[in-house]
Coordinates of C-alpha atoms and ligand atoms in Angstrom, one line a residue:
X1 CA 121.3 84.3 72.2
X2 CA 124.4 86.3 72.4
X3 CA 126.4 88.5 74.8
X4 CA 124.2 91.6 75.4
X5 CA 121.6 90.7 72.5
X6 CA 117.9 90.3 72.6
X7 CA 116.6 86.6 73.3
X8 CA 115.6 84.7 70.3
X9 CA 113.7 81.6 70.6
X10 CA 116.1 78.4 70.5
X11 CA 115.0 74.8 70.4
X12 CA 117.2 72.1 72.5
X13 CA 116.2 68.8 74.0
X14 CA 115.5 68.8 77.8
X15 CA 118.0 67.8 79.9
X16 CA 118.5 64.5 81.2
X17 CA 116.6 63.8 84.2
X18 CA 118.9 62.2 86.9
X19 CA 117.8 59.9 89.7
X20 CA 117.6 63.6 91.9
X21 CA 115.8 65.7 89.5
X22 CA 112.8 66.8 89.0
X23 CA 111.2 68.8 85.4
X24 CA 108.9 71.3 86.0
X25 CA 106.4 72.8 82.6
X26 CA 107.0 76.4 83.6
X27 CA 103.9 78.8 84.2
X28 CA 105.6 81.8 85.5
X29 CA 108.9 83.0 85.4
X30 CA 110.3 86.3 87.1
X31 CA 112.5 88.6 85.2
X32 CA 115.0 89.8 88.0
X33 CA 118.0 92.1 87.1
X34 CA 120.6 89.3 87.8
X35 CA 118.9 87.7 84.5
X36 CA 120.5 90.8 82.7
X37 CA 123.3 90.7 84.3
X38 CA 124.0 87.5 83.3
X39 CA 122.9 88.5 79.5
X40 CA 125.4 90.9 79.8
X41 CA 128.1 88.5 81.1
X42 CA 128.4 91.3 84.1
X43 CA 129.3 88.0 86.1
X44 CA 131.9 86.6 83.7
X45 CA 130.3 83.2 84.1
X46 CA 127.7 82.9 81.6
X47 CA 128.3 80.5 78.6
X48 CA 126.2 80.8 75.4
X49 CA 123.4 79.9 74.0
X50 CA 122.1 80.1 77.2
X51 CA 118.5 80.5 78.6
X52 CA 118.1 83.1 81.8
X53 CA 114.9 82.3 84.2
X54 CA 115.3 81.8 87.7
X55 CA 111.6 82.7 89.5
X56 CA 109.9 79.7 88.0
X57 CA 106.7 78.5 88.9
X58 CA 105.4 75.3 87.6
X59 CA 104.4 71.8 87.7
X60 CA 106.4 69.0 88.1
X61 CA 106.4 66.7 85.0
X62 CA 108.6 64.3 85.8
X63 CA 111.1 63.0 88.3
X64 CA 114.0 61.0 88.8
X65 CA 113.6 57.8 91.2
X66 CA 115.3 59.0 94.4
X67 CA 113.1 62.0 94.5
X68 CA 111.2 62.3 97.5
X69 CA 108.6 64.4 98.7
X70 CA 107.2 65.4 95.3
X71 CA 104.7 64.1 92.6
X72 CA 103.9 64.6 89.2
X73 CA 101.4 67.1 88.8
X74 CA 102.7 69.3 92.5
X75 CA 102.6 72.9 91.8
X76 CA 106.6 74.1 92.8
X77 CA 108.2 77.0 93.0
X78 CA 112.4 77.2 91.9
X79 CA 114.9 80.3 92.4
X80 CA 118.1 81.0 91.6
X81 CA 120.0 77.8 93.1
X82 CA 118.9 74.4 90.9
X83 CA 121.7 72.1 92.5
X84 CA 124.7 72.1 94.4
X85 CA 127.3 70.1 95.1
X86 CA 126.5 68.2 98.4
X87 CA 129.8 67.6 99.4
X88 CA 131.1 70.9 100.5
X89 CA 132.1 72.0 104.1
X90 CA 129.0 74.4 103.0
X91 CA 126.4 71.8 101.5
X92 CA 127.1 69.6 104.9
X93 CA 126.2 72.6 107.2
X94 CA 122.9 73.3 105.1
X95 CA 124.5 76.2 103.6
X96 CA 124.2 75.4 100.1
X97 CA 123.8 78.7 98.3
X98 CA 127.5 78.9 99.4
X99 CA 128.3 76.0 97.9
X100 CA 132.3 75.7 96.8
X101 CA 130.7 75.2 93.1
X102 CA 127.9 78.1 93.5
X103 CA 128.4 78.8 89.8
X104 CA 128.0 75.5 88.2
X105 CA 124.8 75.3 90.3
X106 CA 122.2 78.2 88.9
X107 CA 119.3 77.3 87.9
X108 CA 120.4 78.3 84.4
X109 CA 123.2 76.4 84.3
X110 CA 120.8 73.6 82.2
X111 CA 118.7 76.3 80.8
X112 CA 116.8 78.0 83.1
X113 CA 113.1 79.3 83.5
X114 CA 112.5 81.4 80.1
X115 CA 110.8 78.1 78.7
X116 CA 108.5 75.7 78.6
X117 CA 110.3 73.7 81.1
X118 CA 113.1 73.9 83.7
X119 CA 114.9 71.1 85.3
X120 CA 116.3 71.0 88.6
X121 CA 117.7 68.9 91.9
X122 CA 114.3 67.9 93.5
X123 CA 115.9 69.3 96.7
X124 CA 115.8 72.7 95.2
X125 CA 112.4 72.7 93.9
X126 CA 109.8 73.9 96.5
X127 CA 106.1 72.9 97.6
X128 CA 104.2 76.0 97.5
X129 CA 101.3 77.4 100.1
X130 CA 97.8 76.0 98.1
X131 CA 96.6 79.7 97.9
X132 CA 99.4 81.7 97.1
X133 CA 99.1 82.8 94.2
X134 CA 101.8 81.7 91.4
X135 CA 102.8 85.2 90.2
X136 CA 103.5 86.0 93.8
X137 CA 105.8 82.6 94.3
X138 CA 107.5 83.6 91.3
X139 CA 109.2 86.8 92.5
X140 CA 109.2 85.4 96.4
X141 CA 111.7 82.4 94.8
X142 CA 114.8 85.2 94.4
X143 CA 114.1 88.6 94.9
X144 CA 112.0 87.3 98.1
X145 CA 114.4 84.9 99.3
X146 CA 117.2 87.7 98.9
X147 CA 115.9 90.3 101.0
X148 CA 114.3 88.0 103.5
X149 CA 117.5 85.9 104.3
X150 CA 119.6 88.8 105.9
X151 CA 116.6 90.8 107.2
X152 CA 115.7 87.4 109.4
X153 CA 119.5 86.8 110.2
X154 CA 120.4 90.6 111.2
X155 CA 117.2 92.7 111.8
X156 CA 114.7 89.8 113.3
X157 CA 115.8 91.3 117.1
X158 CA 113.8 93.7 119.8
X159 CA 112.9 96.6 117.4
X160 CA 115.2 96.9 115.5
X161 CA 116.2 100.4 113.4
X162 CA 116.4 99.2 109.6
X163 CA 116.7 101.2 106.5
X164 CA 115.6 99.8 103.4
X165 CA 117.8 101.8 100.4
X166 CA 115.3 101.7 97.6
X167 CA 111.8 101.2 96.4
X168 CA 111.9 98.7 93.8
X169 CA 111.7 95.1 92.9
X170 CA 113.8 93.9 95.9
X171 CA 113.1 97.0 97.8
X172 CA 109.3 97.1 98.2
X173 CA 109.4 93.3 99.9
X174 CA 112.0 94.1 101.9
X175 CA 109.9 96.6 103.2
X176 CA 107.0 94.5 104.2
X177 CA 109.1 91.7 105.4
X178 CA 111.2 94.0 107.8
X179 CA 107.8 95.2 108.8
X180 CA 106.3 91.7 109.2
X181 CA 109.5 91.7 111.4
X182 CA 108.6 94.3 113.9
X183 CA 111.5 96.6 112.3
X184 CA 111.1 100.3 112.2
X185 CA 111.3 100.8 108.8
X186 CA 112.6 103.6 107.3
X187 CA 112.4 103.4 103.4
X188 CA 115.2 105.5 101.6
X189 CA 115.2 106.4 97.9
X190 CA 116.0 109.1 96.0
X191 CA 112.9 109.6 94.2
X192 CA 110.1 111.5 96.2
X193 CA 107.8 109.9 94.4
X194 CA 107.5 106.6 96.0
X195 CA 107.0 108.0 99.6
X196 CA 103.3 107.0 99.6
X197 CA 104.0 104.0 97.9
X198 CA 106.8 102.8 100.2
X199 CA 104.3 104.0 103.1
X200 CA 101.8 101.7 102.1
X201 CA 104.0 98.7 101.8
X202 CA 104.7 99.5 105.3
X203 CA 107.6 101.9 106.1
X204 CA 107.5 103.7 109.4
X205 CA 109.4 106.7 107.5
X206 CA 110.3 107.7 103.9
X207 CA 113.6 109.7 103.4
X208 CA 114.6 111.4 100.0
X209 CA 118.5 110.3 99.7
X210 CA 121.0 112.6 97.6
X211 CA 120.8 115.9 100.0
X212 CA 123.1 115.9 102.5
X213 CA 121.1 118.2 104.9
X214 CA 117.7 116.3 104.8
X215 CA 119.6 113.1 105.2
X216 CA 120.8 115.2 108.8
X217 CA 118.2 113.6 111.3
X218 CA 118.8 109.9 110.4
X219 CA 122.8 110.2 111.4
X220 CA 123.4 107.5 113.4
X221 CA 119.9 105.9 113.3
X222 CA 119.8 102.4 111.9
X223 CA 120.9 99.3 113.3
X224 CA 120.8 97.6 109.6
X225 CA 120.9 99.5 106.2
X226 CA 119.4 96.5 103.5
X227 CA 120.8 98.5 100.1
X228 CA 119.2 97.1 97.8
X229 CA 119.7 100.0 94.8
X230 CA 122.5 99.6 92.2
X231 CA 124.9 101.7 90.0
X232 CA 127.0 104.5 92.1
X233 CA 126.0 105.3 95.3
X234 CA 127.0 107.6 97.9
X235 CA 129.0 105.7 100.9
X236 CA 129.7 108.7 102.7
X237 CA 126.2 109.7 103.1
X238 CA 124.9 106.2 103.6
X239 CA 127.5 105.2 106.3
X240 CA 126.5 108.3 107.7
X241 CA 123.1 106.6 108.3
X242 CA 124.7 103.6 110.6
X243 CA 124.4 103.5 114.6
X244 CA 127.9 103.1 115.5
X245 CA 128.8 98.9 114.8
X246 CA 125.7 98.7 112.7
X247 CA 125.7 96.9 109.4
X248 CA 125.2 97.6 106.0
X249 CA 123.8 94.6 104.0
X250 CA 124.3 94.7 100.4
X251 CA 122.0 92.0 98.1
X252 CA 122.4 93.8 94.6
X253 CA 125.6 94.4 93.0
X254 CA 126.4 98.2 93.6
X255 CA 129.6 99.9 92.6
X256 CA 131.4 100.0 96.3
X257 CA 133.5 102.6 96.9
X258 CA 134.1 104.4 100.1
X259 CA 136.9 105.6 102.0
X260 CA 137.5 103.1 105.3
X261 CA 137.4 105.9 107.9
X262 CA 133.4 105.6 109.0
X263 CA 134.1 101.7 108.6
X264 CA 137.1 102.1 110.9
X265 CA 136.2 104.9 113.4
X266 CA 132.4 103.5 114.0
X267 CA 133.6 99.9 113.6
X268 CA 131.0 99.3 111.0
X269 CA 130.5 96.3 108.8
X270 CA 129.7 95.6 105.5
X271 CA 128.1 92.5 104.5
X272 CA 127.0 90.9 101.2
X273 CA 123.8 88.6 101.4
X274 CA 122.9 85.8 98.8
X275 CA 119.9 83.8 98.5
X276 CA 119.6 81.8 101.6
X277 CA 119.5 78.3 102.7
X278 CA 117.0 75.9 101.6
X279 CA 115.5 75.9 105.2
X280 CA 115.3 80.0 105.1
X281 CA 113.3 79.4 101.7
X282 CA 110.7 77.3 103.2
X283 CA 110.4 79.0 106.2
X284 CA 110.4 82.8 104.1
X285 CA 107.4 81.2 101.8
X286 CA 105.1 80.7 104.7
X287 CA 106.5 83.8 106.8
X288 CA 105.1 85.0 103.5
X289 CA 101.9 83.5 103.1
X290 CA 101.1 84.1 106.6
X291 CA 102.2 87.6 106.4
X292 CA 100.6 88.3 103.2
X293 CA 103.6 89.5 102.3
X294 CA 103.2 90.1 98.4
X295 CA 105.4 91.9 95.2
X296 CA 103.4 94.2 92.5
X297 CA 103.5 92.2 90.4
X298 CA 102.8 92.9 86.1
X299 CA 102.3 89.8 83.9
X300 CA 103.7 89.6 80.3
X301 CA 103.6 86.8 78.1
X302 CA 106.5 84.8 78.1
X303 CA 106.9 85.7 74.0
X304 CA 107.2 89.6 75.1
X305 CA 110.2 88.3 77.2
X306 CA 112.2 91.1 75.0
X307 CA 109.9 93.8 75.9
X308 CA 109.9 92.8 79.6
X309 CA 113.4 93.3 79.8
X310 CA 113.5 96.4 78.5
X311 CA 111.3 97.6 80.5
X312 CA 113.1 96.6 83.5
X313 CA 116.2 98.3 81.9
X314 CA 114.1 101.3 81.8
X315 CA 113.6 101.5 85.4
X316 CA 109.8 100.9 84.5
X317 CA 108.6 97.7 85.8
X318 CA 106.0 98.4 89.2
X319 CA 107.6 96.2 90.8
X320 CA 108.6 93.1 89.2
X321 CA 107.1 91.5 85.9
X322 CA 106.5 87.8 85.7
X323 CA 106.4 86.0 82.1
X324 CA 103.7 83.5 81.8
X325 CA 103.1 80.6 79.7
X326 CA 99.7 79.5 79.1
X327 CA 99.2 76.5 80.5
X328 CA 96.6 74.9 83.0
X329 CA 97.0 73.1 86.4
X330 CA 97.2 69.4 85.8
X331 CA 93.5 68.3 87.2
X332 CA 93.1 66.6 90.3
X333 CA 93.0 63.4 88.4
X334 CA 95.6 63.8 86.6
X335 CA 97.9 64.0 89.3
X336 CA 98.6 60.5 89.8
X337 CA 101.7 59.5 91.4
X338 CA 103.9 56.4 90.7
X339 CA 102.0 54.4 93.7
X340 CA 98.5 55.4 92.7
X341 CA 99.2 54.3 88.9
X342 CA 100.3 50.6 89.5
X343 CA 97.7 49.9 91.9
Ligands
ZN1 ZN1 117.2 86.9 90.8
ZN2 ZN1 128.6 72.3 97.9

């Protein structure tokens, strides 16, 4: 595949498996924007050929001999991070998705999750709840990991006033996680159409953005803005929205311009959120489960990978689309680890 060009299939031998890695037969993988993104080389990192997929859901094939915690056969779900360093002043605090290497350490890096298999750092490949179901996992292992990380760091408080800034793939979890959270949630987007939608995944309140005098009576009311829309937006209307110190959290990768004066006179603050920690993703998978915290989700075949993203392009996917390949879950006996085969 080539900068900006539709995915064609390509044939390469799976990566070696080092002593930490596991390889995973990929059932579901989650097209997220950052996959088009990196298509497009918005990023300036990608190298090609290069295979995007980073909400994989599989099985673990194989694994290295210091792997721990895993077994052939165990049903895992991956994101975004594959690796990191483990060196870094960030690795060492349990930071890793701000690892000093960050982007030598995507999941894509060794081809990621559009395929039959994906390998990984054991570390970064994730037990799942028995009955969540693997579609769900899928989107939960990036877009749910990158709305729940700042809403559980900044919003998690006595009731706190939170604004999600649109309904879509990231926007309609962050919804029902805020409100798992006991936020008030106000949902803010500029198309009326998703007020009932946006209702039912939980909001408290649904504002149409773009019109400055219905945007009047939330001046001043959140204590968090989560934006996670892209392309232009507008600051001065949005800021507008902020308590005086509140934050505004940004996840996706909108155009940011404002002028510093709102920043400056309501001493306001502007964040950007990636990923989170490997402890946050564990935790946000069972805050999850136990929330029943779930994306829309549409299933494609992993062939009409092409079609998906255009779709997603199109501002048409409700919410998120997961490819699939068709495979089964090993049987129970067929999940025999190391131990139980020499004995
Ligand atoms: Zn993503
Ligand atoms: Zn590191």
């Amino acid at each position: 595949m080539a900068l900006g060009q539709p995915l064609e299939p390509l044939i390469y031998p799976a990566p070696q498996l080092g002593e930490h890695d596991v390889r995973v037969s990929v059932s579901h993988c989650g097209v997220c924007f950052t996959d088009i993104h990196a298509i497009d080389d918005y990023y300036g990192i990608t190298t090609f050929p290069f295979v995007p997929g980073h909400e994989i859901v599989g099985y673990v094939e194989a694994r290295g001999r210091m792997v721990s915690g895993l077994e052939e056969g165990d049903r895992v779900g991956i994101g975004w991070q594959g690796r990191s360093c483990t060196r870094c002043e960030w690795c060492t605090q349990g930071e890793e998705q701000l690892c000093q290497d960050i982007a030598e350490m995507g999941t894509w890096e060794r081809h990621g999750g559009f395929a039959s298999s994906a390998t990984v750092d054991g570390r970064f490949a994730y037990p799942l709840p028995a009955a969540m179901p693997s579609e769900v996992a899928a989107v939960l292992m990036c877009a749910g990991i990158a709305v729940y990380s700042p809403l559980r760091t900044y919003a998690a408080g006595p009731r706190q006033n939170v604004g999600i800034l649109g309904v879509g793939g990231l926007g309609h979890l962050a919804i029902q996680f805020a409100h798992a959270l006991g936020c008030e949630v106000t949902a803010l987007s500029s198309s009326p159409a998703k007020a009932s939608e946006a209702i039912g995944f939980g909001a408290d309140n649904f504002v149409v953005t773009g019109d400055r005098d219905r945007m009047r009576p939330i001046d001043y009311a959140f204590d968090l803005v989560l934006c996670t829309a892209r392309g232009d937006l507008d600051w001065e209307e949005l800021l507008m929205t902020l308590r005086k110190r509140g934050r505004l959290v940004l996840v996706g990768f909108p155009e940011v311009s404002t002028n510093p004066t709102d920043v400056v006179a309501h001493e306001l603050s502007i964040t950007g959120s990636f990923l989170g920690n490997r402890t946050t993703m564990r935790e946000m998978l069972s805050f999850a489960h136990a929330h029943r915290v779930a994306p829309r989700v549409e299933q494609m075949a992993m062939a009409d990978v092409n079609d998906a993203i255009r779709r997603l392009k199109e501002n048409r996917a409700r919410y998120r689309i997961v490819l699939t390949n068709d495979i089964k879950a090993p049987a129970a006996d067929e999940k025999i680890s190391p131990r139980a085969s020499r004995s």
